[in-house]
Short mmCIF file of C-alpha atoms in Angstrom, two decimals:
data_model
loop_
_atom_site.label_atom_id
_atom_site.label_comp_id
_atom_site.label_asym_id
_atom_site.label_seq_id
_atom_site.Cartn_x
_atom_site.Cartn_y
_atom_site.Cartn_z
CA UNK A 1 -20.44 30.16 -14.45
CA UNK A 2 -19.68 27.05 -12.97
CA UNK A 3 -22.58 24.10 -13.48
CA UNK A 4 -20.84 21.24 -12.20
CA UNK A 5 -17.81 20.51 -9.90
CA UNK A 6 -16.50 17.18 -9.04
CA UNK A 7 -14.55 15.86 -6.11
CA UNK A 8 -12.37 13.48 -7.26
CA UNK A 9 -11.27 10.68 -5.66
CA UNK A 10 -7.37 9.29 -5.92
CA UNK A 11 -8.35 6.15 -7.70
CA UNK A 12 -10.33 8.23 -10.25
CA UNK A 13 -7.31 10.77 -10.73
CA UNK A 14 -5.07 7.59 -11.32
CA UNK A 15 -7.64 6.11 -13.50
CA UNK A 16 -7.97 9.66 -15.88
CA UNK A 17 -4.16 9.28 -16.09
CA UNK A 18 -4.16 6.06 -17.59
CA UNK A 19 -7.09 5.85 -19.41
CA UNK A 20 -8.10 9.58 -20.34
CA UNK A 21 -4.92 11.33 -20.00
CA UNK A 22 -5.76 14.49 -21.73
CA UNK A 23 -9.43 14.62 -20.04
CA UNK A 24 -8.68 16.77 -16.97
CA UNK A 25 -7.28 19.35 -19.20
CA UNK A 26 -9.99 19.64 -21.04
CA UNK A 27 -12.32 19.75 -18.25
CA UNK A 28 -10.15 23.07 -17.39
CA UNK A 29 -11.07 24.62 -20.29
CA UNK A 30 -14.59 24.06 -20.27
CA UNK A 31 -16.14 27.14 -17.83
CA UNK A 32 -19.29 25.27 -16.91
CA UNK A 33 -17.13 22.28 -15.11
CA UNK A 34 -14.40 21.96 -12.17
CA UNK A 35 -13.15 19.47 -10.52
CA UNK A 36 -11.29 19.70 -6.98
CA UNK A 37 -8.65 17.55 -5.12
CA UNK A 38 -8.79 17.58 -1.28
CA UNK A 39 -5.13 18.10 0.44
CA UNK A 40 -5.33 14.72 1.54
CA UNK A 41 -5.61 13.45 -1.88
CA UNK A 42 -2.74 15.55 -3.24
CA UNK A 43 -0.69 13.78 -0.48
CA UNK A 44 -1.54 10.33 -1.58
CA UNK A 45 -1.19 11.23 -5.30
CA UNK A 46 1.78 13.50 -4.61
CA UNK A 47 3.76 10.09 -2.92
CA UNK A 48 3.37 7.97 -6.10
CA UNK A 49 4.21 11.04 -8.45
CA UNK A 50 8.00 11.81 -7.57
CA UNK A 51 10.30 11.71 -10.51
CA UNK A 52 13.96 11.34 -10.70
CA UNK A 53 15.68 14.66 -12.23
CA UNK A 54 18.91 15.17 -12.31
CA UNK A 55 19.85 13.59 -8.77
CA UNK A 56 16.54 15.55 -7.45
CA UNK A 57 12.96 14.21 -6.61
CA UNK A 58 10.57 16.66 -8.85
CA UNK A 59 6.92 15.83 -8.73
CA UNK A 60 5.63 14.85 -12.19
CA UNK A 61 3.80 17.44 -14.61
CA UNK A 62 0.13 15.80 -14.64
CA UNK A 63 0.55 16.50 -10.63
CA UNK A 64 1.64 20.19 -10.90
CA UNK A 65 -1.64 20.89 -13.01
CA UNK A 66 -3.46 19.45 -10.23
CA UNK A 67 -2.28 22.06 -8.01
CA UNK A 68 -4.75 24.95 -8.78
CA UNK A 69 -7.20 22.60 -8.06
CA UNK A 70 -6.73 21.28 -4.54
CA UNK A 71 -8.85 22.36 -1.66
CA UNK A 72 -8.45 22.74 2.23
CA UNK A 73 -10.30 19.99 4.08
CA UNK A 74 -12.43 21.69 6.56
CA UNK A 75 -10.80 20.33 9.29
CA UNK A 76 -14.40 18.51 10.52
CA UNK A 77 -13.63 17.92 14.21
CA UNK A 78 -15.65 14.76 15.38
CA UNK A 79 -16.19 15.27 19.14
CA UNK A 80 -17.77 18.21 18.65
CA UNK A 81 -20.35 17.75 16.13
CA UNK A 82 -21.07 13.62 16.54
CA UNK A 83 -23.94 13.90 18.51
CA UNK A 84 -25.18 10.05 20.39
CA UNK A 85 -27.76 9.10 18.15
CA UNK A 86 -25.58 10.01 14.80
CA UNK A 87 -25.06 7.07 12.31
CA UNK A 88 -22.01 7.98 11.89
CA UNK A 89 -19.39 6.82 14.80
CA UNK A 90 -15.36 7.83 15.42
CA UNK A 91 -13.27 4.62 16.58
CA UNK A 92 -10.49 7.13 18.16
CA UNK A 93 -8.33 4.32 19.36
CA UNK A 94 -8.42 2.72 15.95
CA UNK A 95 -8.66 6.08 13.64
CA UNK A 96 -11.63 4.61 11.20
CA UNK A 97 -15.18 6.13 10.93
CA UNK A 98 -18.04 3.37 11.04
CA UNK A 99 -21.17 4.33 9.31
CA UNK A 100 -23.92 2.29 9.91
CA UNK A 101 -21.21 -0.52 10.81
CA UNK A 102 -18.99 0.06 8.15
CA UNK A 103 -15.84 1.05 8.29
CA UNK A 104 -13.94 3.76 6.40
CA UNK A 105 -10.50 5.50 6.42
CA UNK A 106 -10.23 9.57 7.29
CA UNK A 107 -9.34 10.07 4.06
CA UNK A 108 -12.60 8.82 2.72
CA UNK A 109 -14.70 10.12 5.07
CA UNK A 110 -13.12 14.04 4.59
CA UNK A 111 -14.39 13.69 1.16
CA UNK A 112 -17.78 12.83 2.42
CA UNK A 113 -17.50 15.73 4.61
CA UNK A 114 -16.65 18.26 2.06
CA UNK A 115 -19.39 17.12 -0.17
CA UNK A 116 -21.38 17.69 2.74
CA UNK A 117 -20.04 21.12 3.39
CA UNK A 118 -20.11 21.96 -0.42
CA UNK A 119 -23.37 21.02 -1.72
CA UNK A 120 -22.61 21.91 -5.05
CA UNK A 121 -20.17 19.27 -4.95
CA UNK A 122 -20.32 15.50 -6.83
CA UNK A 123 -18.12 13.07 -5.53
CA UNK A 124 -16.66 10.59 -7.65
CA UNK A 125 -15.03 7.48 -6.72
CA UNK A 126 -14.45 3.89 -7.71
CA UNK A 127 -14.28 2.59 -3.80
CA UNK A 128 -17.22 0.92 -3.10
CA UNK A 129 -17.83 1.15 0.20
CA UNK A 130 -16.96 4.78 0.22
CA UNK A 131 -19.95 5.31 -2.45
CA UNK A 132 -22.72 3.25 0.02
CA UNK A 133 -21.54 5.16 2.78
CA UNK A 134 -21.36 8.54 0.52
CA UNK A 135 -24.61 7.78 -0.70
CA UNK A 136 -26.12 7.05 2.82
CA UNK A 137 -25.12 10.79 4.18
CA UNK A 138 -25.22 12.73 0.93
CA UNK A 139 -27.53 11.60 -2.16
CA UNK A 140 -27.37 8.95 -5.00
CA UNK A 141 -27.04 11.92 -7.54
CA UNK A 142 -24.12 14.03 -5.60
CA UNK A 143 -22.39 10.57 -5.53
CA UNK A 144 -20.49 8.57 -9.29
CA UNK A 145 -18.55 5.62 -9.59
CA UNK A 146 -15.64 6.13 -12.82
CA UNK A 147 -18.42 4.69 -15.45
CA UNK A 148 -21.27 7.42 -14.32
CA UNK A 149 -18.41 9.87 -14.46
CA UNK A 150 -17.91 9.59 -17.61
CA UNK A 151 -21.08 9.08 -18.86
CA UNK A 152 -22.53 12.78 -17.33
CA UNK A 153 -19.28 14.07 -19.38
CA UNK A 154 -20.16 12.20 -22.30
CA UNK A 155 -24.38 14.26 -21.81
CA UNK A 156 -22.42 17.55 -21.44
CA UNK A 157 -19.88 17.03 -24.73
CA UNK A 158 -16.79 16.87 -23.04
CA UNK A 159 -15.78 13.10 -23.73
#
């Protein structure tokens, strides 16, 4: 019986690591919470987590217990859902999202897109202009900066 589930952001994966390093294990062994890690975030966090062993690249173990947590992006294919008078707008040539003018990467705006998808989903992120723009398509309370994050775990006794 899952209660809440949190998309997590690579800044707030890096930030757990250095400042709560045990807190994602815990979170695994609480039933009522999840948290989830979208492909594309694996990939960024995968890059910085190589370790030298034995002449051999290894990824690190606080990656590897990431790994039962990552999820497929949907694959959200622009040109066919954007419809003219969408606030939301695909720069092709230049590979950046604008919403409402602003711009964002892929990356972020997958994780907006899964959130959408996923309703049951919170996502959680220190980048600021991904949490206006979040907040514009999805709902202040589906969308945490690191300090909210950690306050809702504080109200549920996990911190």
């Amino acid at each position: 019986m899952i209660c809440k589930e949190y998309l997590l952001d690579t800044n707030i994966v890096i930030k757990i690591w250095n400042k709560y390093p045990t807190l994602l294990d815990t979170i695994e062994n609480i039933k009522y919470i999840d948290f989830k890690i979208s492909e594309d975030i694996a990939g960024e966090l995968s890059v910085k987590e190589y370790a030298k062993f034995n002449e051999d690249f290894v990824l690190s173990n606080k990656f590897l217990k990431l790994l039962g947590h990552i999820i497929t992006n949907n694959g959200y294919d622009f040109t066919k859902d954007c419809t003219p008078g969408d606030m939301v707008k695909y720069e092709q040539n230049k590979n950046i999202y604008l919403i409402n003018g602003d711009k964002i990467s892929i990356n972020d705006y997958s994780l907006i897109d899964i959130c959408k998808t996923n309703t049951n989903y919170t996502l959680v992120s220190d980048d600021k202009k991904l949490i206006k723009n979040a907040k514009i398509i999805l709902t202040s309370s589906r969308t945490l900066n690191f300090d909210e994050f950690l306050y809702e775990l504080n109200e549920m006794n996990v911190l």
